[in-house]
Short mmCIF file of C-alpha atoms and ligand atoms in Angstrom, two decimals:
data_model
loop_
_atom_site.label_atom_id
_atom_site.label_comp_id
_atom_site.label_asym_id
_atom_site.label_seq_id
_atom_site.Cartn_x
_atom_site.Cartn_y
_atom_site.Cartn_z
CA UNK A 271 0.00 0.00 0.00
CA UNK A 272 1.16 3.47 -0.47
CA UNK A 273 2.87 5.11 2.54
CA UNK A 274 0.79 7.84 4.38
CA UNK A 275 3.06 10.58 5.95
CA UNK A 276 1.41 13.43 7.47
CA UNK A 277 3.12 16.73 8.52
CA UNK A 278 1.54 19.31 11.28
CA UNK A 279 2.53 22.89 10.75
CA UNK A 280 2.73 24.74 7.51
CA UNK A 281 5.56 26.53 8.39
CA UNK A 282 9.51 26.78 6.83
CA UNK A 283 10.40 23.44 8.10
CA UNK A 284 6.39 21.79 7.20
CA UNK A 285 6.49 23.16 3.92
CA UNK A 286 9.80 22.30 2.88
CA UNK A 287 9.44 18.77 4.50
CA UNK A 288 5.89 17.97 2.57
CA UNK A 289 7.08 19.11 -0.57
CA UNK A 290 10.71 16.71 -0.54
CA UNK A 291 8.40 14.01 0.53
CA UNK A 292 6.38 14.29 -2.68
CA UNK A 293 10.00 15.02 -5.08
CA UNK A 294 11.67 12.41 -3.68
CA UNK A 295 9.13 10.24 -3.86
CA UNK A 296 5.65 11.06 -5.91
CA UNK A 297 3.53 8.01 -4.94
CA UNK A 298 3.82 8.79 -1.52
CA UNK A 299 0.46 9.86 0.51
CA UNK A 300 1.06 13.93 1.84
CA UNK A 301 -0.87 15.38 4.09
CA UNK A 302 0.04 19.20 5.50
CA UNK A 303 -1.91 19.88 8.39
CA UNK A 304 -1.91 23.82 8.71
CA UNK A 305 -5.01 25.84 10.66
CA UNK A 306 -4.01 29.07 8.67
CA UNK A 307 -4.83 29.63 4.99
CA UNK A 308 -2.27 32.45 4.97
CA UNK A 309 1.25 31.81 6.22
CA UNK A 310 2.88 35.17 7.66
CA UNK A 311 6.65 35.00 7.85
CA UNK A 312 8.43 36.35 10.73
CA UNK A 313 11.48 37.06 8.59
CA UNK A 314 11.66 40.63 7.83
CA UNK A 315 8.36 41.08 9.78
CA UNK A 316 11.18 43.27 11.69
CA UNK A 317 10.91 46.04 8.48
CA UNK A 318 7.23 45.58 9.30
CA UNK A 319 7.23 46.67 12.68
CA UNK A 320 9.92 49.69 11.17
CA UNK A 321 7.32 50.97 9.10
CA UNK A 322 9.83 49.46 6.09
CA UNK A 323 8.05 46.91 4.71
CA UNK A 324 4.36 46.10 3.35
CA UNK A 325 2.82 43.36 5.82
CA UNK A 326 1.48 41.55 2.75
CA UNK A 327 4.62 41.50 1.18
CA UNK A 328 4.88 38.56 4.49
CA UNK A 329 1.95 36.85 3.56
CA UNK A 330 1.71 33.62 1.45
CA UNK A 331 -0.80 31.13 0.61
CA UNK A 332 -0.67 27.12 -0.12
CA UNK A 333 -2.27 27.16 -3.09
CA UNK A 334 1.52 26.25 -4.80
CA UNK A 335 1.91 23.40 -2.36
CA UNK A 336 -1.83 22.00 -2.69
CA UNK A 337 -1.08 21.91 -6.65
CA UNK A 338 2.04 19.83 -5.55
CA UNK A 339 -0.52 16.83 -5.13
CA UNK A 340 -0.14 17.22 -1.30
CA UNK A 341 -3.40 17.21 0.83
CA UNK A 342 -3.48 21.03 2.68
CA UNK A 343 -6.07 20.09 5.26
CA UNK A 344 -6.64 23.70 7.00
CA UNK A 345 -7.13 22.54 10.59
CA UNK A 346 -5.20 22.93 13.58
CA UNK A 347 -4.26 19.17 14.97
CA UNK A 348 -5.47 18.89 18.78
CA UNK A 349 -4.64 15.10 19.47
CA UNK A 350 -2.29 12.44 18.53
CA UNK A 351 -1.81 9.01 19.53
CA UNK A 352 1.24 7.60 18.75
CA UNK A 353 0.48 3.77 19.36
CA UNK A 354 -2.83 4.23 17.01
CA UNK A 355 -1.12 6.48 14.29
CA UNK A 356 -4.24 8.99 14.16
CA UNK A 357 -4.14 12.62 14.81
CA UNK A 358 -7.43 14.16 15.93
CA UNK A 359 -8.50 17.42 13.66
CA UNK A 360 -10.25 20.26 15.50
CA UNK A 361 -13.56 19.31 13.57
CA UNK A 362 -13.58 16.07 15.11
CA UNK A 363 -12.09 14.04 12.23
CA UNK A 364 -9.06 11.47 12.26
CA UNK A 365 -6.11 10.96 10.10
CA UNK A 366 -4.08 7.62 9.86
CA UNK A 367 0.12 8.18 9.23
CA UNK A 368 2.27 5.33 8.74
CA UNK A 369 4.84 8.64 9.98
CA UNK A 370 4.15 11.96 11.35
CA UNK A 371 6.34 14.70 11.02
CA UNK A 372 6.02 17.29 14.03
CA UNK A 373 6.90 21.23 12.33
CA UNK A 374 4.28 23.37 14.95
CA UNK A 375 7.41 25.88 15.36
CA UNK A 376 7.40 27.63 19.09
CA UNK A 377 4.30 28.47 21.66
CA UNK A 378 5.19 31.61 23.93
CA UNK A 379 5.33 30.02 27.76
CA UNK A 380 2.79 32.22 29.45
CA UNK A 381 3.50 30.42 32.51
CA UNK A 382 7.12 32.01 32.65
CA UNK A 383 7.03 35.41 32.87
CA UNK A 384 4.70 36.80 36.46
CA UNK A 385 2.11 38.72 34.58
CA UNK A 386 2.35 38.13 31.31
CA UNK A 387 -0.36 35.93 29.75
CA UNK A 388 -2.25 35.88 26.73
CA UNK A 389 -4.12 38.57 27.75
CA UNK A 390 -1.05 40.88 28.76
CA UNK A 391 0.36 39.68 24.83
CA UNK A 392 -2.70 42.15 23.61
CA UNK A 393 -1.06 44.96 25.39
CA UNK A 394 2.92 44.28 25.68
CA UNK A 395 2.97 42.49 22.37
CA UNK A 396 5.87 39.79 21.83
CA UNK A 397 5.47 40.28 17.96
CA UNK A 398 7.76 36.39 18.04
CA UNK A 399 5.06 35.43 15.86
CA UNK A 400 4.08 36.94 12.75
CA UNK A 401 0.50 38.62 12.29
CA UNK A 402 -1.99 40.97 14.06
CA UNK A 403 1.28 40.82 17.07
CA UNK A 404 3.52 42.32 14.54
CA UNK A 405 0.38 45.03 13.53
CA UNK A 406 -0.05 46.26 17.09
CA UNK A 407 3.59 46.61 18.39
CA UNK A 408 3.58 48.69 14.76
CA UNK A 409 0.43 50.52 15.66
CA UNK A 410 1.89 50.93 19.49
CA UNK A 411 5.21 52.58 17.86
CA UNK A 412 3.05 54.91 15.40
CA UNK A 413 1.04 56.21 18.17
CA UNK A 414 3.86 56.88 20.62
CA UNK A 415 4.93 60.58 21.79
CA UNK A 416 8.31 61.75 20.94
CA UNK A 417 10.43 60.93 24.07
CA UNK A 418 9.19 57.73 25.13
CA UNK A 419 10.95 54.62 25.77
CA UNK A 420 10.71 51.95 23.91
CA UNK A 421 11.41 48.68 26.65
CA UNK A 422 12.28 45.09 24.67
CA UNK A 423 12.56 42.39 26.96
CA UNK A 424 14.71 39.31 25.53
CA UNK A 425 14.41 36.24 27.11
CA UNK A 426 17.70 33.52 28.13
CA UNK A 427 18.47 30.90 25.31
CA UNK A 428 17.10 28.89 23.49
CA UNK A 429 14.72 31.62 21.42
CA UNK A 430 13.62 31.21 17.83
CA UNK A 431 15.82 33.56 15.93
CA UNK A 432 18.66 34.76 18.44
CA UNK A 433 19.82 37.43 16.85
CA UNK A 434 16.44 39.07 15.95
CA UNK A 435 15.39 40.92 19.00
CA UNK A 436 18.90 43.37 18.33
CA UNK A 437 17.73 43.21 14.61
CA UNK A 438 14.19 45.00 15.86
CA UNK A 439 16.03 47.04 18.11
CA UNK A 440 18.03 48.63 15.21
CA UNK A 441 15.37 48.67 12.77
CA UNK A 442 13.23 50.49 15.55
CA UNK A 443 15.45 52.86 16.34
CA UNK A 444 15.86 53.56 12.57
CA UNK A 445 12.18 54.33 12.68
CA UNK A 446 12.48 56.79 15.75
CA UNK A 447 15.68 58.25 14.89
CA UNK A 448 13.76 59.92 11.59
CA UNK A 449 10.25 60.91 13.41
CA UNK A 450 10.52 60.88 17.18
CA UNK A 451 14.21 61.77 17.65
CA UNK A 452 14.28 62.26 21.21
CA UNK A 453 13.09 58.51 21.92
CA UNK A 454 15.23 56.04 23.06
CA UNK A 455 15.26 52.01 23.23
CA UNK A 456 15.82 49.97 26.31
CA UNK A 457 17.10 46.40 25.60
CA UNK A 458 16.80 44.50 28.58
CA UNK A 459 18.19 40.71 28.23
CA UNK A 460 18.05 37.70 29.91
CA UNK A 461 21.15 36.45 28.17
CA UNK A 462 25.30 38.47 28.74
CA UNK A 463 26.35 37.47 24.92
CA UNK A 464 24.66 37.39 22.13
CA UNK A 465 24.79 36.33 18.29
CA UNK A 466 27.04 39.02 15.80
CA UNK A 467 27.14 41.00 19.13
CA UNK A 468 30.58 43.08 17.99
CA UNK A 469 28.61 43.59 14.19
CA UNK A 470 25.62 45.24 16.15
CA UNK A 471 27.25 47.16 18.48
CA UNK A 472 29.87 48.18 15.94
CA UNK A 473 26.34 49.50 14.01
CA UNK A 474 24.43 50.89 16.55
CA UNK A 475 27.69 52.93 17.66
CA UNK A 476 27.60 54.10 13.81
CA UNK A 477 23.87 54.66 13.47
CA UNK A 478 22.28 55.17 16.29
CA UNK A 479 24.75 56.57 18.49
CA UNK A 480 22.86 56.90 22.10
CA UNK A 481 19.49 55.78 20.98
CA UNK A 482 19.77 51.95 22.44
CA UNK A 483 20.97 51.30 25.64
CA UNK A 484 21.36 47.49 26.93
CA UNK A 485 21.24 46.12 30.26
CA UNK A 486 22.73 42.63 30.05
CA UNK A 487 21.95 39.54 32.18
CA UNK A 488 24.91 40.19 34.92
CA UNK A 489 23.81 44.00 35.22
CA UNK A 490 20.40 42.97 36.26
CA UNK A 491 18.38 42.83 32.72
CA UNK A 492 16.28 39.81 33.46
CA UNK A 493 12.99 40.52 33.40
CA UNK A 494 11.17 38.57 36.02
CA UNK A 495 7.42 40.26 35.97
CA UNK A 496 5.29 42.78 34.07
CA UNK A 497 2.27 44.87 34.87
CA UNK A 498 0.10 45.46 31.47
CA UNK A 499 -1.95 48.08 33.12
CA UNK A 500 1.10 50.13 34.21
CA UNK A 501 3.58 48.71 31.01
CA UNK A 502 5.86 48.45 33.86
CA UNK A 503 8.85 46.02 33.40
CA UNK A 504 10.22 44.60 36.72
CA UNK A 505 13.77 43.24 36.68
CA UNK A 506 15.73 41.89 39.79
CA UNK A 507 17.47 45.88 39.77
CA UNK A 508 14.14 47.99 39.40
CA UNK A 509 11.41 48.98 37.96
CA UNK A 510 10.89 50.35 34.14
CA UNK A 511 8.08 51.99 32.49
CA UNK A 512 7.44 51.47 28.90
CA UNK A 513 5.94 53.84 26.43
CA UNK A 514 5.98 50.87 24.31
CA UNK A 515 6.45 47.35 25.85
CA UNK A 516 7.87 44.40 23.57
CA UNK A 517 7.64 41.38 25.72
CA UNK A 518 9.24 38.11 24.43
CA UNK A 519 8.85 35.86 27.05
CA UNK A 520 10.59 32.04 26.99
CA UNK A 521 9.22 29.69 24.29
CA UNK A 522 8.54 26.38 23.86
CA UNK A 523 7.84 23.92 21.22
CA UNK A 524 4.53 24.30 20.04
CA UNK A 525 1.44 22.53 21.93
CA UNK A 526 0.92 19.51 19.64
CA UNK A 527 4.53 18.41 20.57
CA UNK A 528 3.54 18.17 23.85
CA UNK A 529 0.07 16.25 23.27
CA UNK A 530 2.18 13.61 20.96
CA UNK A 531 4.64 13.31 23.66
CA UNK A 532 7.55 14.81 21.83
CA UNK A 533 8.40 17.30 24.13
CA UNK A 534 10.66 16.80 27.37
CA UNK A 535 10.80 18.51 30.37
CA UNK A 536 12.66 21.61 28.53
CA UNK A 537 9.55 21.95 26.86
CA UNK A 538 11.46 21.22 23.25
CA UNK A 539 11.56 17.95 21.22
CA UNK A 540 14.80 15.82 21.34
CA UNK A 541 15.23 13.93 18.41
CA UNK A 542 18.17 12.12 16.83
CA UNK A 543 19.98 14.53 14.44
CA UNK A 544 20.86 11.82 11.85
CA UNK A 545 16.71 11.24 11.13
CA UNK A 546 15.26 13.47 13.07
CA UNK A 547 13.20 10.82 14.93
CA UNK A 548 11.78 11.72 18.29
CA UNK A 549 13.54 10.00 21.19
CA UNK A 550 10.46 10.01 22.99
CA UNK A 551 7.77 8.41 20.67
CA UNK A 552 8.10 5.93 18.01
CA UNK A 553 7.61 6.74 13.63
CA UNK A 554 6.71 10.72 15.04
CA UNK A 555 9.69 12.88 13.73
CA UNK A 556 10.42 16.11 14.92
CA UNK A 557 12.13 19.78 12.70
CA UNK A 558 12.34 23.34 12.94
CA UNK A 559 12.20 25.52 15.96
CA UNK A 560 10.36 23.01 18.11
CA UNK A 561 13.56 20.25 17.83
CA UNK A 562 16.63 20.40 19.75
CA UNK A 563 19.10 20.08 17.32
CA UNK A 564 22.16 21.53 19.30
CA UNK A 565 24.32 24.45 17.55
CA UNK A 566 22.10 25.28 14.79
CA UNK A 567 20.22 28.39 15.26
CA UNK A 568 16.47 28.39 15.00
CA UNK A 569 15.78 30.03 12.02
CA UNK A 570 13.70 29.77 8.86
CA UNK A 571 16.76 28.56 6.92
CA UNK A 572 17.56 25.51 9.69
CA UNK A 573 13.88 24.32 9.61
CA UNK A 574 13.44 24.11 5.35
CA UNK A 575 17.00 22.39 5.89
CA UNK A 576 15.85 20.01 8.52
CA UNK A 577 12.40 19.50 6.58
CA UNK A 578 14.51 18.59 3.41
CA UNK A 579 16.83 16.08 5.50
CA UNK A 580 13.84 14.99 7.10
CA UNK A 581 11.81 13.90 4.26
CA UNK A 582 15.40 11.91 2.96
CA UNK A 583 15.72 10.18 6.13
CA UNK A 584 11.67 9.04 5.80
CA UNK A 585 11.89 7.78 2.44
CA UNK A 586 15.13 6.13 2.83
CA UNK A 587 14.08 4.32 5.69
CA UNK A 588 10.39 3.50 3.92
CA UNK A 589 12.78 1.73 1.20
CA UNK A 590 14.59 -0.01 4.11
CA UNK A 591 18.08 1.98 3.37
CA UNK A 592 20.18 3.31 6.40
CA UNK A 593 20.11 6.69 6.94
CA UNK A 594 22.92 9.13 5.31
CA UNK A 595 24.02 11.48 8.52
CA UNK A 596 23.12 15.45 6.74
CA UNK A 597 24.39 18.19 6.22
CA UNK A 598 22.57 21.18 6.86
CA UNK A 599 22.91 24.98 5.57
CA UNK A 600 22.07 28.12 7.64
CA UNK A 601 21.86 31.50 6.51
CA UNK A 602 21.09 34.41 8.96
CA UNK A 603 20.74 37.76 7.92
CA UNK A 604 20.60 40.84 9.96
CA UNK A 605 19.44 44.32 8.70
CA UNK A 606 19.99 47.23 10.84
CA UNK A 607 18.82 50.05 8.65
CA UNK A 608 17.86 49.88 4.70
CA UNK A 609 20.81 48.97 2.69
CA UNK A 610 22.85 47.75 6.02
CA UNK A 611 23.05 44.21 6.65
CA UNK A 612 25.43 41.16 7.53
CA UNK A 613 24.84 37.60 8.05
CA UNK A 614 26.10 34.22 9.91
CA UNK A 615 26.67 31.43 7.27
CA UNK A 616 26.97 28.14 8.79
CA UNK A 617 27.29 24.59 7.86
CA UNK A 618 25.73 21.86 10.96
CA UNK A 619 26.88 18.39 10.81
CA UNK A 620 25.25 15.83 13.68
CA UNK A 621 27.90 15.43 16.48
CA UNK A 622 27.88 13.76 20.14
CA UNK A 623 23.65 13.26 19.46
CA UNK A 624 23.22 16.75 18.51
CA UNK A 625 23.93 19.38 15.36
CA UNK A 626 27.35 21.15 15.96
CA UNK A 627 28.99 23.90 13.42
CA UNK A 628 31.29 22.20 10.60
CA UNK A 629 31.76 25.72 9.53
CA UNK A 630 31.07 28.96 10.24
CA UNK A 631 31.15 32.49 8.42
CA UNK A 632 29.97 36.02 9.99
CA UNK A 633 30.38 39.23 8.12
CA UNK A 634 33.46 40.92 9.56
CA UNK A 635 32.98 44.10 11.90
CA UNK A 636 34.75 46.47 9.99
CA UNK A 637 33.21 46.97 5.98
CA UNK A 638 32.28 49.01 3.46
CA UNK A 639 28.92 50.01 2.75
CA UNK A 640 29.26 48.58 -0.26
CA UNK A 641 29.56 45.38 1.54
CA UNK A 642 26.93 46.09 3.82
CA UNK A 643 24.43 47.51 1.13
CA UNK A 644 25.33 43.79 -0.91
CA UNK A 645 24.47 42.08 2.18
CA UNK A 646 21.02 43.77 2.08
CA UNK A 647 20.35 42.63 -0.73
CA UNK A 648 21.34 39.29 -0.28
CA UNK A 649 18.68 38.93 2.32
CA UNK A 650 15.79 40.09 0.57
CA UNK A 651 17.43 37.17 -2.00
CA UNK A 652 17.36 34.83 0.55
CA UNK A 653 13.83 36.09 1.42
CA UNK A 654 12.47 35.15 -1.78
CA UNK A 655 14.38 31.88 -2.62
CA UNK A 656 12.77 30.71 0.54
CA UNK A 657 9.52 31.65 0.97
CA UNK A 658 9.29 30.42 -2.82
CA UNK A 659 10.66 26.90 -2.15
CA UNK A 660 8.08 27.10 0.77
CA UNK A 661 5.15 28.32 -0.99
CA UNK A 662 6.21 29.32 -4.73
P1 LIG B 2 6.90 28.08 11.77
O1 LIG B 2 7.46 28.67 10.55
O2 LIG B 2 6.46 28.98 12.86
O3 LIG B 2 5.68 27.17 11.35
C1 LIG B 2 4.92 26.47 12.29
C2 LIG B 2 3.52 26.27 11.73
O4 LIG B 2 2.86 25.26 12.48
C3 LIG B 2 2.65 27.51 11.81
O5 LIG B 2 2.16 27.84 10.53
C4 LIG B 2 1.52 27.11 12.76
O6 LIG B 2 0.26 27.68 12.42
C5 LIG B 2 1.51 25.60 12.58
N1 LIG B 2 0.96 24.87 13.74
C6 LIG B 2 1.26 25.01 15.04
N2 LIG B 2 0.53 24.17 15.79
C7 LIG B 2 -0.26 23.46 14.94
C8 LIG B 2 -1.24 22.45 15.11
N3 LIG B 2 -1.59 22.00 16.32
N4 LIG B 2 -1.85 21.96 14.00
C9 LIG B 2 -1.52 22.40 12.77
N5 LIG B 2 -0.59 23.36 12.55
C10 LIG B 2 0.02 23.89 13.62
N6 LIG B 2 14.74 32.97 10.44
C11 LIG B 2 15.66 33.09 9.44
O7 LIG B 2 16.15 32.08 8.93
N7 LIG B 2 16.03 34.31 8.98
C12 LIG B 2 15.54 35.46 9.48
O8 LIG B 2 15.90 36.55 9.03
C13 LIG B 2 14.58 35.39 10.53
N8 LIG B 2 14.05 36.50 11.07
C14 LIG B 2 13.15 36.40 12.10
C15 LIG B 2 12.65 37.57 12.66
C16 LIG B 2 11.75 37.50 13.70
C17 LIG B 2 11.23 38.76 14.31
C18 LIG B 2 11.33 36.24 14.20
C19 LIG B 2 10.35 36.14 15.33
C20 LIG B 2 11.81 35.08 13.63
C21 LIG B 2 12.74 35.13 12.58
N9 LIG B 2 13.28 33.98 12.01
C22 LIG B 2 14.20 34.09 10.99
C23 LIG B 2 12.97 32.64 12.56
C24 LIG B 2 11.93 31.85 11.76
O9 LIG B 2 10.75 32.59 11.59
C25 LIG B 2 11.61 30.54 12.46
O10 LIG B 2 12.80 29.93 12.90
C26 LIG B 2 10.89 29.59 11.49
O11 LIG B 2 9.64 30.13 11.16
C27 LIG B 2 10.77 28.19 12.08
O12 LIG B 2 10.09 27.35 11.20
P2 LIG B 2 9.11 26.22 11.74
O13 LIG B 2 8.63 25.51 10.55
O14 LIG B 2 9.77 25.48 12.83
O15 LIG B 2 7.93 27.04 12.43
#
């Protein structure tokens, strides 16, 4: 009989995963279980937020991917039982997989952070997914006075996209910088280091000289509680009060993980890096931001490469041959005002049970413009090559 795979989440690693499946093998059975008919990318959803960028221009439908011969079922997944092989549909139906690929991507931990729950999200937005969250920290920036502070609160490793809250720190201050000069931006982190750290403080020194100030882990920036009504921040050193709040609290895979019984106590999935098969349940397989997969960022680039490697590893191992151990490409691109990027280029090979870096490349501090204006260009490159393998 032909094989049924089915694959929850329509996202960069989903996508990318569903349609290998059906290249690398077209008589295999697809499913792509997705609750949204529109996909909005969080990749340059920072230009959105600046007032840069069109929000449609993040949008993207799966019309491409249905015409792929893969079955978009446009419902949100809300069981799974791993010893049956049926997932449960949110209008009460049930699929059969012979394997079931895991992609939900991240759920914000509203448990984490004192105060801040869904509700608080509505008024301290964490914008860490894309849609109306990106909108309304847009909308909140828009309607704020000249003078006030802008307070984003980054959360300890491991975050979807580690270098992005600095990336929307730049790009916001690029924003205020041209119409409410006198504001300022208040990074306070849960983590001391961070990713292309010297590029972004080499930039902001360049750009924005003044406008962001950081308050790292050791100097008290963890952010331990929030008040919506007040927008005050509460770190273990005081009290701050936000004209605009950006709350990103701790993440977590996404819920489904947890209702398969994918996810460990961390909250993410651990998997072996050669297949991607959970560890915790058997023929469920686990990519993108929701797997631990060691020293590969999550990004948008990791999860298409995991979701190609993936979809190998299943139809390799559905023709009974052993698994090749991947290799994975990430690309990371970072753009602190128009025309000013750089990037992290890496290579991930699996190592000790986990993804380490065979090789990595970051832009070097000191460049040209030239350099930095080709690197801005490169990502809106990269933008388009991937969002059009995803849903071109
Ligand atoms: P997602 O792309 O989030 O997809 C998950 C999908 O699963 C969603 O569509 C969701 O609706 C669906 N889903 C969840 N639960 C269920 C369920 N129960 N049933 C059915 N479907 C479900 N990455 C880069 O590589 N480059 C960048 O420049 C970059 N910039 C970023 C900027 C920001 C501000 C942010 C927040 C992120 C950025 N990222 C970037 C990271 C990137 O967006 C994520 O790493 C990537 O989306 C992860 O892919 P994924 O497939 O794991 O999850």
């Amino acid at each position: 009989a032909t094989a049924r795979v089915a694959v929850i989440g329509g996202g960069f690693g989903g996508t990318a995963c569903a349609r290998a499946l059906r290249r690398l093998d077209p008589k295999l059975q697809v499913t792509l279980i997705e609750p949204n008919r529109i996909f909005t990318a969080c990749p340059l959803s920072n230009e959105v937020i600046a007032g840069l960028r069109e929000f449609s221009a993040q949008q993207f439908s799966y019309d491409k991917v249905a015409a792929d011969g893969i079955v978009v079922a446009a419902q949100a997944a809300t069981k799974v039982d791993a010893a049956a092989r049926t997932i449960g549909l949110a209008d009460g139906s049930t699929l059969s997989y012979d394997r079931l690929v895991l992609a939900p991507g991240i759920e914000m931990r509203f448990d984490a952070l004192s105060g801040y729950d869904e509700a608080a999200s509505a008024k301290m937005p964490h914008a860490w997914t894309a849609g109306e969250q990106t909108l309304l920290l847009r909308r909140q920036l828009e309607a704020m006075d000249d003078g006030g502070v802008v307070v984003i609160a980054v959360p300890a490793a491991p975050l979807r996209c580690p270098p992005a809250p600095y990336e929307r720190a730049s790009l916001i201050a690029h924003y205020l910088k041209a119409r409410k000069p006198r504001s300022k931006i208040l990074v306070l982190d849960a983590k001391d280091n961070y990713s292309q750290q010297k590029l972004f403080e080499h930039a902001w020194a360049e750009l924005y000289p003044g406008m962001i100030e950081r308050i790292a882990l050791s100097q008290g920036g963890r952010v331990t509680a929030v008040n919506p009504a007040s927008n005050e921040i509460v770190t273990d050193f005081g009290n701050y009060t936000a004209a605009v709040a950006n709350v990103i609290p701790p993440q977590r895979a996404g819920r489904i993980a947890a209702i398969a019984g994918a996810a460990d106590r961390t909250g993410w999935c651990p998997i072996d890096p050669v297949t991607f098969a959970s560890k915790l349940v058997p023929n469920i397989h686990v990519i993108g931001d929701a797997a631990i997969a060691g020293g590969i960022p999550k990004s948008a680039s990791a999860a298409a490469a995991q979701g190609r490697a993936c979809a190998a590893a299943i139809v390799g191992a559905l023709a009974g041959k052993p698994p090749e151990p991947p290799r994975l490409d990430g690309a990371c691109y970072n753009t602190v005002a128009p025309g000013y990027a750089f990037s992290l280029k890496g290579i991930y090979q699996p190592k000790d049970d986990l993804y380490a870096e065979a090789e990595v490349t970051t832009s070097p501090v000191e460049a040209s413009r030239e350099v930095r204006q080709r690197e801005a260009d490169e990502a809106l490159a990269w933008f388009n090559a991937i969002t059009g393998d995803a849903f071109g």
